[in-house]
Coordinates of C-alpha atoms in Angstrom, one line a residue:
X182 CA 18.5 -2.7 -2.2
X183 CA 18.3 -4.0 1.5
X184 CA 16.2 -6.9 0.2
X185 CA 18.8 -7.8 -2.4
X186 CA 20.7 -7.9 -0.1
X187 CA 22.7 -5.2 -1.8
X188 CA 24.6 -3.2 1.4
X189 CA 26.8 -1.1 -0.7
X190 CA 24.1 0.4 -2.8
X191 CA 22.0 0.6 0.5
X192 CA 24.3 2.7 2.2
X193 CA 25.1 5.1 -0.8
X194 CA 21.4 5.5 -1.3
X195 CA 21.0 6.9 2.2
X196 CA 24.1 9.0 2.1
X197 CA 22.7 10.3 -0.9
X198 CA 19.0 11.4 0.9
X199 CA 20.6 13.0 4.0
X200 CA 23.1 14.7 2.1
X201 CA 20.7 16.2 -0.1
X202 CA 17.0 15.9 0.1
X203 CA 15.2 18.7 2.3
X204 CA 11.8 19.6 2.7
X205 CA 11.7 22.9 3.4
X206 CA 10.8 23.7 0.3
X207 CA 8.0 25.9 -1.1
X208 CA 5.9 23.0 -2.6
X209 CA 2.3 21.8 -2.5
X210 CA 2.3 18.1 -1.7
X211 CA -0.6 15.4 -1.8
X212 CA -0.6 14.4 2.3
X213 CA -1.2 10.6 0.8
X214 CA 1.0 10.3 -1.5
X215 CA 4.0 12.1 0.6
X216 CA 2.9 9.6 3.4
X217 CA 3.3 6.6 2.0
X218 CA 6.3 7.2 -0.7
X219 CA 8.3 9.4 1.2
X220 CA 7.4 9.2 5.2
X221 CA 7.6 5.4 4.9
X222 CA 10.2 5.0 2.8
X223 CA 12.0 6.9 5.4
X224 CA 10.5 5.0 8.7
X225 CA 11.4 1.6 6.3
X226 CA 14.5 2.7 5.8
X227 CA 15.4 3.9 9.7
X228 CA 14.5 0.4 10.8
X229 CA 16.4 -1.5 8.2
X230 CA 19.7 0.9 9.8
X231 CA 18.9 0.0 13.1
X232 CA 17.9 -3.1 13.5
X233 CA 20.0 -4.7 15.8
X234 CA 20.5 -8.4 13.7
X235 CA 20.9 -6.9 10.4
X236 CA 19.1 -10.2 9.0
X237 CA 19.5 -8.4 5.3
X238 CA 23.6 -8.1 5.4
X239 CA 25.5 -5.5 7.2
X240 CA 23.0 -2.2 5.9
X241 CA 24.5 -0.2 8.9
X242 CA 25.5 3.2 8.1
X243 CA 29.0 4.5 9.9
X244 CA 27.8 7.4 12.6
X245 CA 24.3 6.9 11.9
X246 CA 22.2 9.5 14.2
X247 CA 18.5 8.6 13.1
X248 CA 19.0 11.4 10.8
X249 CA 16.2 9.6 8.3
X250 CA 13.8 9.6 11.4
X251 CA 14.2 13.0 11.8
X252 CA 13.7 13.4 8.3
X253 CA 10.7 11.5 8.6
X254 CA 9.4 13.9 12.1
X255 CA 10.0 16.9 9.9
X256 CA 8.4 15.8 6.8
X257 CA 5.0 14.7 9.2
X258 CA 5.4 17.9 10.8
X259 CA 4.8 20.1 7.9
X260 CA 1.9 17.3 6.8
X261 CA 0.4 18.0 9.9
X262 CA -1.2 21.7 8.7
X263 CA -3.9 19.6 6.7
X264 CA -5.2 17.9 10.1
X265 CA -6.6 21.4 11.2
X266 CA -9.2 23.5 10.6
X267 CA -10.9 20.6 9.4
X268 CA -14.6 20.2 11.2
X269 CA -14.6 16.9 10.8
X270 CA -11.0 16.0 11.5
X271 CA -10.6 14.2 8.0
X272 CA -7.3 15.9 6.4
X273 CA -7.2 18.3 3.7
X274 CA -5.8 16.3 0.3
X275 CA -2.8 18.6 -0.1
X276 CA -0.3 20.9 1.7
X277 CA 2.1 22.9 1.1
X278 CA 5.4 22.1 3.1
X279 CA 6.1 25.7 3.4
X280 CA 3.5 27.3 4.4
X281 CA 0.7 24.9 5.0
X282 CA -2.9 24.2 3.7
X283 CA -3.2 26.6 1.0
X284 CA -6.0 29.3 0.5
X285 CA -7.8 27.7 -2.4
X286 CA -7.6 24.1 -1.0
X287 CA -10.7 21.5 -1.7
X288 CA -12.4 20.3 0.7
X289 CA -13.3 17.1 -0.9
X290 CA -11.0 14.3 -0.4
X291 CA -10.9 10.4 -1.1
X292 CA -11.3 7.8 1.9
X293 CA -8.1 6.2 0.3
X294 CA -6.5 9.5 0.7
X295 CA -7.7 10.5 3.8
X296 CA -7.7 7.3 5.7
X297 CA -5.0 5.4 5.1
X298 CA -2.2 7.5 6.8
X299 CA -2.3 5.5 10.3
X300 CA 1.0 3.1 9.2
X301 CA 3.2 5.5 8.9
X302 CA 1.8 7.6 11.1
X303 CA 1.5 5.5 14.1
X304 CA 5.0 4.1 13.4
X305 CA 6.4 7.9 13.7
X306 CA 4.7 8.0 17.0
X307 CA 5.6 5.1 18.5
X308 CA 9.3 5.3 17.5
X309 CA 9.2 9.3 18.7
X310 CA 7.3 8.5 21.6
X311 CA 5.3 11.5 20.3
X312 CA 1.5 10.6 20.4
X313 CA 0.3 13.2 17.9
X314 CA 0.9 12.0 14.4
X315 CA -1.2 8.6 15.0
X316 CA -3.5 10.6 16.9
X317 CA -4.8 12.9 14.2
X318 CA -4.3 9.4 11.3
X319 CA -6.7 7.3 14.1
X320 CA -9.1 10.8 14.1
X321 CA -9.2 10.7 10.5
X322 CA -10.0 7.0 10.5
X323 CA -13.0 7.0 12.7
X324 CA -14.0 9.9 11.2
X325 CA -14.6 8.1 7.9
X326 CA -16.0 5.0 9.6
X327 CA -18.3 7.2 11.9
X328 CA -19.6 8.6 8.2
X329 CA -20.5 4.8 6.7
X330 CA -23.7 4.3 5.4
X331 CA -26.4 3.0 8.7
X332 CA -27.9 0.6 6.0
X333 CA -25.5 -1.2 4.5
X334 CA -22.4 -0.3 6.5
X335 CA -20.0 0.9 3.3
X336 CA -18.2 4.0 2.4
X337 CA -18.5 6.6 -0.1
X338 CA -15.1 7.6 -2.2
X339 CA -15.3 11.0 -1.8
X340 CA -16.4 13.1 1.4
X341 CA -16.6 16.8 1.9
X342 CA -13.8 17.4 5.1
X343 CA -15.9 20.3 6.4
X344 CA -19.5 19.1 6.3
X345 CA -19.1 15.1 6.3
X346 CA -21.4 15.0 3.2
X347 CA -20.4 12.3 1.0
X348 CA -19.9 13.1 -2.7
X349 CA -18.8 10.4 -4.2
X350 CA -21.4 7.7 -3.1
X351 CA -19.9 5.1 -5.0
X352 CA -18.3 1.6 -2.9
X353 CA -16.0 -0.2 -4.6
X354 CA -12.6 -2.0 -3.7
X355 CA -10.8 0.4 -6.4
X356 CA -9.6 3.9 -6.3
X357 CA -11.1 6.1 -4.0
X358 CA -11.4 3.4 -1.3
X359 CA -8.9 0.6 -1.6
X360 CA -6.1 1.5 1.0
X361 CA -8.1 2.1 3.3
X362 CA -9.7 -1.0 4.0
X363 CA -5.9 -2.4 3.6
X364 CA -4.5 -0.1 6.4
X365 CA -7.5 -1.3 8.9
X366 CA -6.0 -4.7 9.1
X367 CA -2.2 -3.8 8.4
X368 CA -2.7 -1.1 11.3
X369 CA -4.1 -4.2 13.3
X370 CA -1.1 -6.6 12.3
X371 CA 1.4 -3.6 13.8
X372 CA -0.2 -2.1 16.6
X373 CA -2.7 -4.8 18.1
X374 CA -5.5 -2.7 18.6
X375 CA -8.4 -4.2 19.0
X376 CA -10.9 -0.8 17.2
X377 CA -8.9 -1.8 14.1
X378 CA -9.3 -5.2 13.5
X379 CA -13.4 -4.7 14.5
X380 CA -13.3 -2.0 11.6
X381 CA -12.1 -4.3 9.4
X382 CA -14.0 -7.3 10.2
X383 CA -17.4 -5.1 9.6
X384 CA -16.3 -3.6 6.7
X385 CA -15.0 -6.9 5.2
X386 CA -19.0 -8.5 5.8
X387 CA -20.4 -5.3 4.3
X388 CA -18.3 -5.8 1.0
X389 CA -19.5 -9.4 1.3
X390 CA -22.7 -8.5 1.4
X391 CA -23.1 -5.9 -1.1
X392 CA -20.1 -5.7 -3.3
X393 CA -19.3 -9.1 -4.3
X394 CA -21.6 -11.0 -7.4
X395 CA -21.6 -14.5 -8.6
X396 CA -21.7 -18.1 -7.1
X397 CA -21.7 -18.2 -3.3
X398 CA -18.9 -20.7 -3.4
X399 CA -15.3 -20.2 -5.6
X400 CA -14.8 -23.7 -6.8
X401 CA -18.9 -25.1 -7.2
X402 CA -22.0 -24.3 -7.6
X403 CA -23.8 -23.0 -10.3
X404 CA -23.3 -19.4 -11.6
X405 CA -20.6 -17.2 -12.1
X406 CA -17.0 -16.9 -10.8
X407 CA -17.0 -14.0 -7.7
X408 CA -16.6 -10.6 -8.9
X409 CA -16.5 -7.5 -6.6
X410 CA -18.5 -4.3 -8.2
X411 CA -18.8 -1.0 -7.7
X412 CA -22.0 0.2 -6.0
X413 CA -24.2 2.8 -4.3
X414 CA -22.9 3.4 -0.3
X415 CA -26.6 3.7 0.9
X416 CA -28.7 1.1 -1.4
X417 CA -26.4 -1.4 -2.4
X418 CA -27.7 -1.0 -6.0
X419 CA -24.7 -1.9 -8.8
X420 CA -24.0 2.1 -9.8
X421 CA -21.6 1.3 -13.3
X422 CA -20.1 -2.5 -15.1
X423 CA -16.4 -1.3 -14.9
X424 CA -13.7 -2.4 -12.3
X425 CA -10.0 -0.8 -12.1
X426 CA -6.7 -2.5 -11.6
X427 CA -6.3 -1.7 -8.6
X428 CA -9.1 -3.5 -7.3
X429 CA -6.3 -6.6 -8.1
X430 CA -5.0 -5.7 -4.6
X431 CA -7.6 -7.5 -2.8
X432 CA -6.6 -11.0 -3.3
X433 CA -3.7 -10.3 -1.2
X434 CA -5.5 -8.5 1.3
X435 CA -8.2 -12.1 1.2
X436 CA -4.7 -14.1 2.0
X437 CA -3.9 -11.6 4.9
X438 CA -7.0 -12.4 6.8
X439 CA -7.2 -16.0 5.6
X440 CA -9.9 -16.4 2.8
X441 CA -7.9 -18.2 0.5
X442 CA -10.1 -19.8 -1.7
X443 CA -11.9 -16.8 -2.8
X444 CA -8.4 -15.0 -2.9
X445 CA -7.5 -17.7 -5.9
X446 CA -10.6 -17.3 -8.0
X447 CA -10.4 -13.9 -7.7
X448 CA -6.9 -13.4 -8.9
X449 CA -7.6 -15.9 -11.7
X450 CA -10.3 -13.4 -12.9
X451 CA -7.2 -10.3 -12.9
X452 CA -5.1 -12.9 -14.3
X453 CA -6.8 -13.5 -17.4
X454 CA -7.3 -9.9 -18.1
X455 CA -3.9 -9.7 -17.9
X456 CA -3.5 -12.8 -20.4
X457 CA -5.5 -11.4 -22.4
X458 CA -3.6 -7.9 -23.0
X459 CA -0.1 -8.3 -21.7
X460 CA -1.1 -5.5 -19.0
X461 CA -4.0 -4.6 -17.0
X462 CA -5.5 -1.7 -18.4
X463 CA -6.7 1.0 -15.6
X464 CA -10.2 0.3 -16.0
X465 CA -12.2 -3.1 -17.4
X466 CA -15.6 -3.1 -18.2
X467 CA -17.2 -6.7 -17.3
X468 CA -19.8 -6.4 -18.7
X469 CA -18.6 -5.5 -22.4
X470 CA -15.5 -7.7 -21.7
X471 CA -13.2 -4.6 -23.0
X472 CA -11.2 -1.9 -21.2
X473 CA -13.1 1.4 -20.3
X474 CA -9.7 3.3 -19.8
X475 CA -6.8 1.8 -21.8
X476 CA -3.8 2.5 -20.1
X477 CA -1.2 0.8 -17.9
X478 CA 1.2 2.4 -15.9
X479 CA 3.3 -0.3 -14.5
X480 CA 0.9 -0.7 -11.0
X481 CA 1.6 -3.2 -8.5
X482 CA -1.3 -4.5 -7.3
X483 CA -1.9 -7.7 -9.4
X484 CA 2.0 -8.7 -9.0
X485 CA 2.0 -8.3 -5.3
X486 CA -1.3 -10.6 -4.9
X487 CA 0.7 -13.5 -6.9
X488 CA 3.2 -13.1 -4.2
X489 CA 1.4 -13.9 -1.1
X490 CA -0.9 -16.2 -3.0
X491 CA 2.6 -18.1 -3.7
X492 CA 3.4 -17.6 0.0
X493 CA 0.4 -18.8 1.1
X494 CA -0.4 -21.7 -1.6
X495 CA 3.9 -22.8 -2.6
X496 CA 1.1 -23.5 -5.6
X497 CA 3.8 -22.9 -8.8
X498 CA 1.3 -22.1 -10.6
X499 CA 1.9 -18.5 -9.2
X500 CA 5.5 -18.6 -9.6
X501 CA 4.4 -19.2 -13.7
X502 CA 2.1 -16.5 -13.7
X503 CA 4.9 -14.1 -12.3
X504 CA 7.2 -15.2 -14.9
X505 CA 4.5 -14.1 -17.9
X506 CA 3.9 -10.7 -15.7
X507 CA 7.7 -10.2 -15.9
X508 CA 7.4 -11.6 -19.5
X509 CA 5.3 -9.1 -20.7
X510 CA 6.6 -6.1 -18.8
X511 CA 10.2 -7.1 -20.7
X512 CA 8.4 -7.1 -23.9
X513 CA 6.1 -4.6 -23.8
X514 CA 7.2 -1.8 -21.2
X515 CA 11.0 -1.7 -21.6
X516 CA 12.9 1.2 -22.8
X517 CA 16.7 2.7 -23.2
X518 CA 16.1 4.3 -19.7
X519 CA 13.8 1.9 -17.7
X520 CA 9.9 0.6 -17.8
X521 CA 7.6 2.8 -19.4
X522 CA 3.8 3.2 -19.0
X523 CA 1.8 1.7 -21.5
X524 CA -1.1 4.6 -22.8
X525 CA -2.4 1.7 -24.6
X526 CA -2.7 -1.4 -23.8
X527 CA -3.8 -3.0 -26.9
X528 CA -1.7 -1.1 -29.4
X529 CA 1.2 -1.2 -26.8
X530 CA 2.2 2.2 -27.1
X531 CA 3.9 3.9 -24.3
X532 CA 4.2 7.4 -22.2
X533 CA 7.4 8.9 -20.9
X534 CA 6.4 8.4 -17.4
X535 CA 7.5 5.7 -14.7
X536 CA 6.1 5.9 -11.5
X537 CA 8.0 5.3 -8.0
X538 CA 5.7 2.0 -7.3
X539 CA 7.1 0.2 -10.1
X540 CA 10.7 -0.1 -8.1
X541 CA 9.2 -0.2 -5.0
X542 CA 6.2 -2.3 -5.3
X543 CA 5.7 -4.4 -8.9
X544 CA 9.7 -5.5 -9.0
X545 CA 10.0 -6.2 -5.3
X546 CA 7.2 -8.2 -5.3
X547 CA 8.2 -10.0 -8.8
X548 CA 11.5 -10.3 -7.1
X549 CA 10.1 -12.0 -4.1
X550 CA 8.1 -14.3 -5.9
X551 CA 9.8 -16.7 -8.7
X552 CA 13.7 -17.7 -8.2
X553 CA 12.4 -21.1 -8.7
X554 CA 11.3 -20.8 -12.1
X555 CA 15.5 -20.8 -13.0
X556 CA 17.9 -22.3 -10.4
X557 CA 19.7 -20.0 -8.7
X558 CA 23.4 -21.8 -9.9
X559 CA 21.9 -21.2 -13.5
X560 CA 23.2 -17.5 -14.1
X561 CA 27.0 -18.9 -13.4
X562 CA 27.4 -20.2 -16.8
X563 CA 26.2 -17.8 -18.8
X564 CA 27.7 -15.0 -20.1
X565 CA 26.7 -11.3 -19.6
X566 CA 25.0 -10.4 -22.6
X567 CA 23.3 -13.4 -23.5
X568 CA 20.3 -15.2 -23.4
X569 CA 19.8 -17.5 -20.6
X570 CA 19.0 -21.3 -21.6
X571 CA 16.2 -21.9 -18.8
X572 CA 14.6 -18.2 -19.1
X573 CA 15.2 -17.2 -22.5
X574 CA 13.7 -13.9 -22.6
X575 CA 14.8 -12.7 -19.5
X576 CA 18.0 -10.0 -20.0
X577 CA 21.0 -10.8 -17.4
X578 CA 19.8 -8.2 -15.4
X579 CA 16.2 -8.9 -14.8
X580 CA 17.8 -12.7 -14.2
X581 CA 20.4 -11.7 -11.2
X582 CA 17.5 -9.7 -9.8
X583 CA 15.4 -12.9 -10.0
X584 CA 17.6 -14.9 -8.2
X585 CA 17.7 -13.0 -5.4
X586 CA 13.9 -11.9 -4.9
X587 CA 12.0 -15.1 -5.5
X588 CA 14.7 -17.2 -3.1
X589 CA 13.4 -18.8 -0.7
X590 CA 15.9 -18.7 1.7
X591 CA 15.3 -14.7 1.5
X592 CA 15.5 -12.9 5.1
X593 CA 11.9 -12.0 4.7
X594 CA 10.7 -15.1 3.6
X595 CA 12.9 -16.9 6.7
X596 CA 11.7 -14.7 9.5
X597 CA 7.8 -16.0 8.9
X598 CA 5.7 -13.4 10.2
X599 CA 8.4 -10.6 11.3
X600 CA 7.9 -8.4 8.3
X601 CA 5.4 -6.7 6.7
X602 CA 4.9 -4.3 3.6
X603 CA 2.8 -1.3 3.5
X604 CA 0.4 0.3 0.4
X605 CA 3.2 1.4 -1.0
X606 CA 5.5 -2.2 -1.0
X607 CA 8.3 -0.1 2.2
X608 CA 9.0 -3.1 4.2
X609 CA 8.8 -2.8 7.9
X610 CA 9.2 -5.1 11.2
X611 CA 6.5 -6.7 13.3
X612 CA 7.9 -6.4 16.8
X613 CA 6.7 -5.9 20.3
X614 CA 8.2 -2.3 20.6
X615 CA 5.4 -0.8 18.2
X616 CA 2.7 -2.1 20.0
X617 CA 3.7 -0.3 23.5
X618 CA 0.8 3.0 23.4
X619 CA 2.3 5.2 26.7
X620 CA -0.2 7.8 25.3
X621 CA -3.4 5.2 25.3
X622 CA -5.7 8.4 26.9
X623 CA -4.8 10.5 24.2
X624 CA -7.1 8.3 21.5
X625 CA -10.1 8.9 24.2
X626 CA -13.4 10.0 22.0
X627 CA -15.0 11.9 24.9
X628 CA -12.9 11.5 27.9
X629 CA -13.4 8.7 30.5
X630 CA -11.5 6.7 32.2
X631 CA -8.6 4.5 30.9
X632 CA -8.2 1.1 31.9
X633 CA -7.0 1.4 35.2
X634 CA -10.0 3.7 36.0
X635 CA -7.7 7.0 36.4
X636 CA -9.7 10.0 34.4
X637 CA -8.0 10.8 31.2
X638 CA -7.9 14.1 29.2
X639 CA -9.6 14.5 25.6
X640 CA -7.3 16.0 23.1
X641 CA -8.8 18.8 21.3
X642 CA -7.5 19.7 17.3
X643 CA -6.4 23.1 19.0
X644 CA -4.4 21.2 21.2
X645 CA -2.2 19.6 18.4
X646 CA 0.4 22.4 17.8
X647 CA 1.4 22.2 21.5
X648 CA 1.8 18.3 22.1
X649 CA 3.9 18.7 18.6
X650 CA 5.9 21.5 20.3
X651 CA 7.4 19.3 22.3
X652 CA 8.6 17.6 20.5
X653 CA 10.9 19.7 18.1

């Protein structure tokens, strides 16, 4: 709503969530998926409230008293149970907001899951001036990266919390692992530390080196396109011929860092998958040149690489290709009450399910992405209900929202760098303010010496509940 620009719906929205949503509530949550839905939904929308030039329209709300951040501090605060007890300091997967980790809880977790928390979480901290909650996200994170293979320097996507044994030994830019190789550099772009950006870098060579197949060079050469595959952490060897959709993510992430060029020919091989079957089915065997798992439920992650490739490229090329995505989602996913997921994606049936991302995530970044398909003046002559003459099977709705997302002259799109989207599409500010770390001895491994050669304290997991005390 803030990025349509739509202050009135904006400010009933958040009305609505303080008025009604608690969390004390006796409910077993998954720490991810809580994270980056509902914790930075709320951080997102805190900012947007408080940001002192309002670039988005007036989205201030009348006697405002960072009641979503304190939303967000007690949400984290019953997260924070899966952080302990844990001998390696990677999280359990799920909690229950009531009454913490429960007694039957795995102890095997994804990386994705378990290491890509540090956005939110560090964003918490630095607004609260409360160290703990990036503290125990940047344990979990080195965690992980202290666990990668010696040899080949990749991750497994699935780790025993308690032992460090990996058991899932498979590395891959898909489920299981994708997010987390995301949050290294977005945790970089936010905070400016340094341990982040070197994470990245390393693990971006090792998925060079191992993961990715074909020609050396995108655009000559003899051989085939680039293709990223799914292999074994320790020996590099190819471990199955299928990718996922959500592997589609990584273009973006390529335009992030700069490595356009492969970033193109590897959203032109996503891209005509998607030609192919008016969706992206969940997984696509390469090798066969069919879908392994048939079904589409509405993700994000090829839509949102069109957008930055657009952003980085002003190729309209990718302004086209979000017009078929949108195309095909209008004629193949639409329904009385909203955008259904596709169980098949060749006979086009659907499921009563829509997930959260598709608002947050695939129409924002649709809606940031084409406007200039149809001038913007277009929708003022013609009349609700009918077809429009430059976008013909676009409904009126789908239209106004078009105008307004893919404009250039968009806040986000104006401010150049100031903005930023995490894993889950919440939009939040690039500033100074989150890269101030008061607390920089906390994030000591062993102990030392901090920079100014003063001996600092190393925080021990038994230590957590106290730091956090102070803070209620």
């Amino acid at each position: 709503m803030s990025i349509m620009g739509n202050s009135s719906e904006f400010q009933k929205a958040v009305k609505l969530v303080i008025n009604t949503v608690s969390f004390d509530r006796d409910s077993t949550v998954q720490v991810f998926e809580a994270t980056i839905r509902v914790l930075g939904s709320l951080l997102s929308a805190h900012r947007i409230i408080t940001d002192s030039k309002q670039p988005f329209g007036d989205m201030t709300i009348k006697d405002y008293d960072n009641e979503l951040l304190y939303m967000a501090h007690d949400l984290a605060v019953r997260l924070l149970p899966a952080f302990e007890n844990t001998k390696t300091g990677i999280p359990y997967p799920r909690v229950n907001l009531k009454t913490g980790v429960p007694p039957d809880s795995n102890n095997e977790t994804c990386t994705a899951g378990a290491g890509s928390l540090l956005v939110e979480f560090g964003i918490l901290s630095r607004l609260l001036g409360d160290s703990t909650f990036e503290w125990v996200a940047r344990r979990a994170v080195k965690a992980l990266w202290n666990l990668r293979s010696n040899d080949t320097g990749l991750l497994g996507n699935v780790v025993n919390i308690q032992t460090g044994h990996w058991v899932g030994k498979q590395s891959g830019l898909g489920a299981g692992l994708d997010s987390f190789y995301e949050y290294l550099l977005k945790s970089y772009i936010l905070f400016g530390e340094k341990e982040d950006l070197e994470m990245f870098n390393a693990a971006y060579q090792s998925i060079q080196n191992y993961l990715r197949r074909g020609r050396e060079a995108c655009n000559e050469g003899e051989g085939d396109p680039p293709l990223y595959v799914n292999v074994n952490m320790f020996s590099g060897q190819l471990m199955n011929t299928w990718i996922d959709s959500l592997q589609a993510f990584f273009p973006g992430l390529q335009v992030l860092i700069g490595d356009v060029e492969d970033a193109i020919c590897l959203h032109a091989f996503y891209y005509a998958i998607w030609k192919r079957y008016g969706a992206l089915p969940e997984r696509y065997n390469w090798q066969l040149q069919a879908p392994d798992v048939l079904f589409y439920p509405l993700r994000p992650e090829l839509v949102e690489s069109t957008y930055l490739l657009y952003q980085a490229t002003k190729n309209p090329f990718y302004l086209h290709v979000g017009m078929d995505i949108l195309q095909s989602l209008e004629k193949y996913t639409k329904v009385k009450c909203g955008y259904a997921t596709l169980h098949h994606v060749i006979d086009k049936s659907t499921e009563d399910r829509m997930e959260s991302f598709f608002l947050s995530e695939t129409c924002k970044y649709l809606y940031l992405t084409i406007t200039e398909v149809c001038p913007p003046a277009a929708h003022v002559v013609c009349p609700v209900g009918r077809q429009l003459s430059c976008c013909r099977f676009l409904h009126v709705q789908w239209f106004l929202l078009l105008v307004q997302l893919f404009d250039e002259d968009n806040p986000v799109h104006k401010s150049g760098t100031r903005y930023m989207f995490t894993t889950e599409g919440h939009i939040v500010s690039v500033d100074e303010h989150l890269r101030e770390l008061p607390w920089k001895e906390f994030f000591s491994e062993e102990g030392g010496q901090d920079q100014e050669g003063k001996s600092v304290h190393r925080l021990k997991p038994h230590e957590l509940k106290v730091i956090n005390s102070s803070s209620n």
